[in-house]
Structures are given as structure tokens and as C-alpha cells.
Amino acid sequence: MRLPERGEGQTRIGVAIPVPAPYSEILSEARRRSGDGFADLIPPHVTLLGPTVVDQSAIGSVSEHLATVTSAAEAFTMILRGTGTFRPVSEVVFVQVAQGIAECEQLERAVRAGILDQDLRFNYHPHVTIAHDVDADALDRAFDESAGFEATFEVAAVDLFEHGDDGVWRTVETFPL
């Protein structure tokens, strides 16, 4: 995983839709089985804003921005189903978003504006990673083993995550839709 460098007085954040239990446990276990070292550091989620460095003094403005974005959005149903991959561009296997794509795209665009405006390295594609930067056999196994995965849940909130010095991504604030 590429993480932007952070300096003194800065923090690394991300914004995502968390996958609720019991699906989160199933997806974390799939990530562990693949040998992905991030399985216990990154909770299952659909990213809206990837790892981003901001000044700690700007966190209040970030929270205000996210509150504005989420207050204008409505809760929606998400369905995760089957697997996909970004190979050969990126060594990633993921569970696909089968319903809720348009809502994720709208939220992502709104989140990645104003104080969080930035260019993307790749086009936005909502998904839940289950294997990243593991060998080809592990990627193939993850793809096959989770091909039948399906989950349906209501998305009623978006989480602001902070990347701790211990490498764990933790929710620091939740914004209802």
C-alpha cells in the first residue's frame, strides 16, 4: 500500500464506508487467508478518499466538510457480490460493489472536493479489498474462494479514519447520511 509521507503536525486520514458485521469478519478472514499483512490493520471498507495527509490544525475543517457532504446524501442499500481484480495494473483482488456504485461515486466526488480536493492516481472504482500485494497464487485463491460472497446492508454513515503510528486505521468520527 502506498502511503503519503506525513510530517510533523500532520496526520494521515481516509474516508470510507465501513462494512458492518458479520460481513466485516468474513472479509477480514478472507484477507488473512490470502496472507495479506494488512488484514488486521485495515477494517473492511469501501474507500471514498484514500490515504491523505492533512495538517492536524485542519481536522476541524475536514470534519465540517464531511458533515456538509453527508448531510446532503441519503442512506442507500449496498450489495457486495463476487470478486474482481485490478491485475495486471495492481496486485489486488476485491469483492465487487454490485449495487450502490452510483451513490459511492457521488459521495467520492463530493468528499474529494474543497479542503480534500486532490487528483486520483487511478479512476475511482468502489470495492472491498481482500488481497493486496501477495503472490499470484494467493491472489488466485482469494479470487476463487470469495467468488460466491454476497452481502446486503444499508449504508447510513461514512467514517473518517486516522492512520495510527502502529499502522492501524481507526475510525475517529462517523458522519450519518
PDB file of C-alpha atoms in Angstrom:
ATOM      1  CA  MET A   1       0.000   0.000   0.000  1.00  0.00           C
ATOM      2  CA  ARG A   2       1.297   3.406  -0.977  1.00  0.00           C
ATOM      3  CA  LEU A   3       1.059   5.823   1.919  1.00  0.00           C
ATOM      4  CA  PRO A   4       1.778   9.520   1.515  1.00  0.00           C
ATOM      5  CA  GLU A   5       4.555  10.826   3.733  1.00  0.00           C
ATOM      6  CA  ARG A   6       3.477  12.884   6.700  1.00  0.00           C
ATOM      7  CA  GLY A   7       5.489  15.437   8.563  1.00  0.00           C
ATOM      8  CA  GLU A   8       5.397  16.988  11.976  1.00  0.00           C
ATOM      9  CA  GLY A   9       1.984  18.434  12.776  1.00  0.00           C
ATOM     10  CA  GLN A  10       0.291  16.289  10.149  1.00  0.00           C
ATOM     11  CA  THR A  11      -1.968  13.266  10.256  1.00  0.00           C
ATOM     12  CA  ARG A  12      -2.875  10.642   7.671  1.00  0.00           C
ATOM     13  CA  ILE A  13      -6.613  10.202   7.118  1.00  0.00           C
ATOM     14  CA  GLY A  14      -9.011   8.286   4.907  1.00  0.00           C
ATOM     15  CA  VAL A  15     -12.766   8.373   4.381  1.00  0.00           C
ATOM     16  CA  ALA A  16     -14.734   5.202   3.808  1.00  0.00           C
ATOM     17  CA  ILE A  17     -17.958   3.290   4.106  1.00  0.00           C
ATOM     18  CA  PRO A  18     -17.380   0.612   6.742  1.00  0.00           C
ATOM     19  CA  VAL A  19     -18.644  -2.905   6.051  1.00  0.00           C
ATOM     20  CA  PRO A  20     -20.772  -3.975   9.027  1.00  0.00           C
ATOM     21  CA  ALA A  21     -20.645  -7.230  10.992  1.00  0.00           C
ATOM     22  CA  PRO A  22     -20.980 -10.083  10.307  1.00  0.00           C
ATOM     23  CA  TYR A  23     -19.695  -9.357   6.794  1.00  0.00           C
ATOM     24  CA  SER A  24     -16.659  -7.454   8.043  1.00  0.00           C
ATOM     25  CA  GLU A  25     -15.431 -10.515   9.958  1.00  0.00           C
ATOM     26  CA  ILE A  26     -15.887 -12.739   6.895  1.00  0.00           C
ATOM     27  CA  LEU A  27     -13.953 -10.307   4.691  1.00  0.00           C
ATOM     28  CA  SER A  28     -11.178  -9.822   7.270  1.00  0.00           C
ATOM     29  CA  GLU A  29     -10.776 -13.584   7.471  1.00  0.00           C
ATOM     30  CA  ALA A  30     -10.606 -13.827   3.663  1.00  0.00           C
ATOM     31  CA  ARG A  31      -7.850 -11.194   3.714  1.00  0.00           C
ATOM     32  CA  ARG A  32      -5.975 -13.100   6.446  1.00  0.00           C
ATOM     33  CA  ARG A  33      -6.223 -16.355   4.452  1.00  0.00           C
ATOM     34  CA  SER A  34      -4.671 -14.624   1.455  1.00  0.00           C
ATOM     35  CA  GLY A  35      -1.625 -13.781   3.572  1.00  0.00           C
ATOM     36  CA  ASP A  36      -2.273 -10.047   3.270  1.00  0.00           C
ATOM     37  CA  GLY A  37      -0.425  -8.385   6.139  1.00  0.00           C
ATOM     38  CA  PHE A  38      -2.982  -5.565   6.284  1.00  0.00           C
ATOM     39  CA  ALA A  39      -5.857  -7.872   7.310  1.00  0.00           C
ATOM     40  CA  ASP A  40      -5.705  -6.800  10.951  1.00  0.00           C
ATOM     41  CA  LEU A  41      -4.705  -3.198  10.274  1.00  0.00           C
ATOM     42  CA  ILE A  42      -7.407  -2.111   7.843  1.00  0.00           C
ATOM     43  CA  PRO A  43     -11.073  -2.857   8.567  1.00  0.00           C
ATOM     44  CA  PRO A  44     -13.153  -3.918   5.527  1.00  0.00           C
ATOM     45  CA  HIS A  45     -14.482  -0.830   3.802  1.00  0.00           C
ATOM     46  CA  VAL A  46     -15.318   0.887   0.534  1.00  0.00           C
ATOM     47  CA  THR A  47     -12.904   3.787   0.127  1.00  0.00           C
ATOM     48  CA  LEU A  48     -14.222   7.258  -0.634  1.00  0.00           C
ATOM     49  CA  LEU A  49     -10.916   9.061  -0.009  1.00  0.00           C
ATOM     50  CA  GLY A  50      -7.680   7.098   0.054  1.00  0.00           C
ATOM     51  CA  PRO A  51      -4.775   7.825   2.396  1.00  0.00           C
ATOM     52  CA  THR A  52      -4.390  11.597   2.556  1.00  0.00           C
ATOM     53  CA  VAL A  53      -2.103  13.761   4.662  1.00  0.00           C
ATOM     54  CA  VAL A  54      -3.585  16.879   6.256  1.00  0.00           C
ATOM     55  CA  ASP A  55      -2.354  19.329   8.838  1.00  0.00           C
ATOM     56  CA  GLN A  56      -3.696  18.460  12.284  1.00  0.00           C
ATOM     57  CA  SER A  57      -4.949  22.029  12.524  1.00  0.00           C
ATOM     58  CA  ALA A  58      -7.225  21.327   9.513  1.00  0.00           C
ATOM     59  CA  ILE A  59      -9.071  18.350  11.054  1.00  0.00           C
ATOM     60  CA  GLY A  60     -11.929  20.598  12.213  1.00  0.00           C
ATOM     61  CA  SER A  61     -12.363  21.910   8.663  1.00  0.00           C
ATOM     62  CA  VAL A  62     -12.228  18.358   7.307  1.00  0.00           C
ATOM     63  CA  SER A  63     -14.977  17.334   9.754  1.00  0.00           C
ATOM     64  CA  GLU A  64     -17.105  20.321   8.738  1.00  0.00           C
ATOM     65  CA  HIS A  65     -16.630  19.426   5.060  1.00  0.00           C
ATOM     66  CA  LEU A  66     -17.622  15.800   5.654  1.00  0.00           C
ATOM     67  CA  ALA A  67     -20.656  16.822   7.718  1.00  0.00           C
ATOM     68  CA  THR A  68     -21.799  19.061   4.854  1.00  0.00           C
ATOM     69  CA  VAL A  69     -21.255  16.317   2.257  1.00  0.00           C
ATOM     70  CA  THR A  70     -23.034  13.610   4.230  1.00  0.00           C
ATOM     71  CA  SER A  71     -25.956  15.823   5.266  1.00  0.00           C
ATOM     72  CA  ALA A  72     -26.760  16.233   1.562  1.00  0.00           C
ATOM     73  CA  ALA A  73     -26.678  12.466   0.896  1.00  0.00           C
ATOM     74  CA  GLU A  74     -29.281   9.813   1.627  1.00  0.00           C
ATOM     75  CA  ALA A  75     -28.799   6.348   3.059  1.00  0.00           C
ATOM     76  CA  PHE A  76     -28.758   3.603   0.443  1.00  0.00           C
ATOM     77  CA  THR A  77     -28.607  -0.158   0.054  1.00  0.00           C
ATOM     78  CA  MET A  78     -25.273  -1.685  -0.864  1.00  0.00           C
ATOM     79  CA  ILE A  79     -24.836  -5.160  -2.266  1.00  0.00           C
ATOM     80  CA  LEU A  80     -21.391  -6.730  -2.384  1.00  0.00           C
ATOM     81  CA  ARG A  81     -21.171  -9.725  -4.676  1.00  0.00           C
ATOM     82  CA  GLY A  82     -18.414 -11.777  -6.265  1.00  0.00           C
ATOM     83  CA  THR A  83     -14.789 -10.939  -6.866  1.00  0.00           C
ATOM     84  CA  GLY A  84     -12.749  -8.815  -9.224  1.00  0.00           C
ATOM     85  CA  THR A  85      -9.129  -7.827  -9.694  1.00  0.00           C
ATOM     86  CA  PHE A  86      -7.041  -4.880 -10.834  1.00  0.00           C
ATOM     87  CA  ARG A  87      -4.305  -7.158 -12.193  1.00  0.00           C
ATOM     88  CA  PRO A  88      -2.034  -6.610 -14.062  1.00  0.00           C
ATOM     89  CA  VAL A  89      -2.118  -2.884 -13.190  1.00  0.00           C
ATOM     90  CA  SER A  90      -2.208  -3.522  -9.440  1.00  0.00           C
ATOM     91  CA  GLU A  91      -1.842  -6.748  -7.453  1.00  0.00           C
ATOM     92  CA  VAL A  92      -5.273  -6.533  -5.829  1.00  0.00           C
ATOM     93  CA  VAL A  93      -8.257  -8.863  -5.536  1.00  0.00           C
ATOM     94  CA  PHE A  94     -11.505  -7.411  -4.245  1.00  0.00           C
ATOM     95  CA  VAL A  95     -15.164  -8.052  -3.585  1.00  0.00           C
ATOM     96  CA  GLN A  96     -17.272  -6.101  -6.038  1.00  0.00           C
ATOM     97  CA  VAL A  97     -19.903  -3.495  -5.282  1.00  0.00           C
ATOM     98  CA  ALA A  98     -22.916  -4.812  -7.213  1.00  0.00           C
ATOM     99  CA  GLN A  99     -25.415  -2.192  -6.007  1.00  0.00           C
ATOM    100  CA  GLY A 100     -24.635   1.256  -4.669  1.00  0.00           C
ATOM    101  CA  ILE A 101     -21.985   2.147  -7.241  1.00  0.00           C
ATOM    102  CA  ALA A 102     -23.594   5.430  -8.295  1.00  0.00           C
ATOM    103  CA  GLU A 103     -24.076   6.501  -4.670  1.00  0.00           C
ATOM    104  CA  CYS A 104     -20.427   5.685  -3.896  1.00  0.00           C
ATOM    105  CA  GLU A 105     -19.286   7.656  -6.941  1.00  0.00           C
ATOM    106  CA  GLN A 106     -21.366  10.670  -5.922  1.00  0.00           C
ATOM    107  CA  LEU A 107     -20.079  10.546  -2.353  1.00  0.00           C
ATOM    108  CA  GLU A 108     -16.483  10.114  -3.525  1.00  0.00           C
ATOM    109  CA  ARG A 109     -16.692  13.170  -5.796  1.00  0.00           C
ATOM    110  CA  ALA A 110     -18.252  15.275  -3.040  1.00  0.00           C
ATOM    111  CA  VAL A 111     -15.743  14.113  -0.398  1.00  0.00           C
ATOM    112  CA  ARG A 112     -12.785  14.726  -2.742  1.00  0.00           C
ATOM    113  CA  ALA A 113     -13.631  18.414  -3.140  1.00  0.00           C
ATOM    114  CA  GLY A 114     -12.909  21.597  -1.245  1.00  0.00           C
ATOM    115  CA  ILE A 115     -10.372  21.035   1.515  1.00  0.00           C
ATOM    116  CA  LEU A 116      -9.875  17.415   0.349  1.00  0.00           C
ATOM    117  CA  ASP A 117      -9.520  18.193  -3.364  1.00  0.00           C
ATOM    118  CA  GLN A 118      -6.851  16.049  -4.993  1.00  0.00           C
ATOM    119  CA  ASP A 119      -6.035  14.214  -8.174  1.00  0.00           C
ATOM    120  CA  LEU A 120      -6.517  10.454  -8.328  1.00  0.00           C
ATOM    121  CA  ARG A 121      -3.766   8.024  -9.277  1.00  0.00           C
ATOM    122  CA  PHE A 122      -6.391   5.670 -10.782  1.00  0.00           C
ATOM    123  CA  ASN A 123     -10.032   6.163 -11.755  1.00  0.00           C
ATOM    124  CA  TYR A 124     -12.353   5.639  -8.804  1.00  0.00           C
ATOM    125  CA  HIS A 125     -13.795   2.118  -8.578  1.00  0.00           C
ATOM    126  CA  PRO A 126     -15.716   1.235  -5.397  1.00  0.00           C
ATOM    127  CA  HIS A 127     -14.689  -2.168  -3.991  1.00  0.00           C
ATOM    128  CA  VAL A 128     -13.601  -4.019  -0.830  1.00  0.00           C
ATOM    129  CA  THR A 129     -10.007  -5.282  -0.939  1.00  0.00           C
ATOM    130  CA  ILE A 130      -9.455  -8.891   0.175  1.00  0.00           C
ATOM    131  CA  ALA A 131      -5.884  -9.432  -1.074  1.00  0.00           C
ATOM    132  CA  HIS A 132      -3.169  -6.883  -1.833  1.00  0.00           C
ATOM    133  CA  ASP A 133       0.487  -7.301  -2.755  1.00  0.00           C
ATOM    134  CA  VAL A 134       0.575 -11.051  -2.116  1.00  0.00           C
ATOM    135  CA  ASP A 135       1.931 -13.659  -4.527  1.00  0.00           C
ATOM    136  CA  ALA A 136      -0.010 -14.663  -7.645  1.00  0.00           C
ATOM    137  CA  ASP A 137      -1.190 -17.990  -6.190  1.00  0.00           C
ATOM    138  CA  ALA A 138      -2.601 -16.238  -3.112  1.00  0.00           C
ATOM    139  CA  LEU A 139      -4.355 -13.691  -5.333  1.00  0.00           C
ATOM    140  CA  ASP A 140      -5.851 -16.528  -7.405  1.00  0.00           C
ATOM    141  CA  ARG A 141      -7.028 -18.354  -4.260  1.00  0.00           C
ATOM    142  CA  ALA A 142      -8.582 -15.189  -2.807  1.00  0.00           C
ATOM    143  CA  PHE A 143     -10.368 -14.579  -6.100  1.00  0.00           C
ATOM    144  CA  ASP A 144     -11.752 -18.133  -6.220  1.00  0.00           C
ATOM    145  CA  GLU A 145     -12.576 -18.538  -2.514  1.00  0.00           C
ATOM    146  CA  SER A 146     -14.642 -15.345  -2.297  1.00  0.00           C
ATOM    147  CA  ALA A 147     -16.310 -15.610  -5.710  1.00  0.00           C
ATOM    148  CA  GLY A 148     -19.583 -16.659  -4.068  1.00  0.00           C
ATOM    149  CA  PHE A 149     -19.541 -13.946  -1.403  1.00  0.00           C
ATOM    150  CA  GLU A 150     -22.666 -11.814  -1.151  1.00  0.00           C
ATOM    151  CA  ALA A 151     -23.753  -9.214   1.387  1.00  0.00           C
ATOM    152  CA  THR A 152     -26.603  -6.718   1.507  1.00  0.00           C
ATOM    153  CA  PHE A 153     -26.678  -3.875   4.017  1.00  0.00           C
ATOM    154  CA  GLU A 154     -27.820  -0.303   4.491  1.00  0.00           C
ATOM    155  CA  VAL A 155     -25.205   2.412   4.211  1.00  0.00           C
ATOM    156  CA  ALA A 156     -26.302   5.044   6.696  1.00  0.00           C
ATOM    157  CA  ALA A 157     -22.955   6.649   7.551  1.00  0.00           C
ATOM    158  CA  VAL A 158     -19.433   7.409   6.382  1.00  0.00           C
ATOM    159  CA  ASP A 159     -16.380   7.136   8.626  1.00  0.00           C
ATOM    160  CA  LEU A 160     -13.327   9.364   8.913  1.00  0.00           C
ATOM    161  CA  PHE A 161     -10.331   7.129   9.629  1.00  0.00           C
ATOM    162  CA  GLU A 162      -6.934   8.057  11.018  1.00  0.00           C
ATOM    163  CA  HIS A 163      -3.795   6.025  10.416  1.00  0.00           C
ATOM    164  CA  GLY A 164      -2.075   5.385  13.736  1.00  0.00           C
ATOM    165  CA  ASP A 165       1.655   5.145  14.330  1.00  0.00           C
ATOM    166  CA  ASP A 166       1.050   1.414  14.895  1.00  0.00           C
ATOM    167  CA  GLY A 167      -0.192   1.061  11.293  1.00  0.00           C
ATOM    168  CA  VAL A 168      -3.845   0.543  12.269  1.00  0.00           C
ATOM    169  CA  TRP A 169      -6.617   2.524  10.583  1.00  0.00           C
ATOM    170  CA  ARG A 170      -9.185   3.584  13.205  1.00  0.00           C
ATOM    171  CA  THR A 171     -12.500   5.383  12.961  1.00  0.00           C
ATOM    172  CA  VAL A 172     -12.237   8.805  14.591  1.00  0.00           C
ATOM    173  CA  GLU A 173     -15.605  10.219  13.545  1.00  0.00           C
ATOM    174  CA  THR A 174     -18.794   8.930  11.940  1.00  0.00           C
ATOM    175  CA  PHE A 175     -21.000  11.082   9.713  1.00  0.00           C
ATOM    176  CA  PRO A 176     -24.611   9.983   9.205  1.00  0.00           C
ATOM    177  CA  LEU A 177     -26.177  10.197   5.761  1.00  0.00           C
TER     178      LEU A 177
END
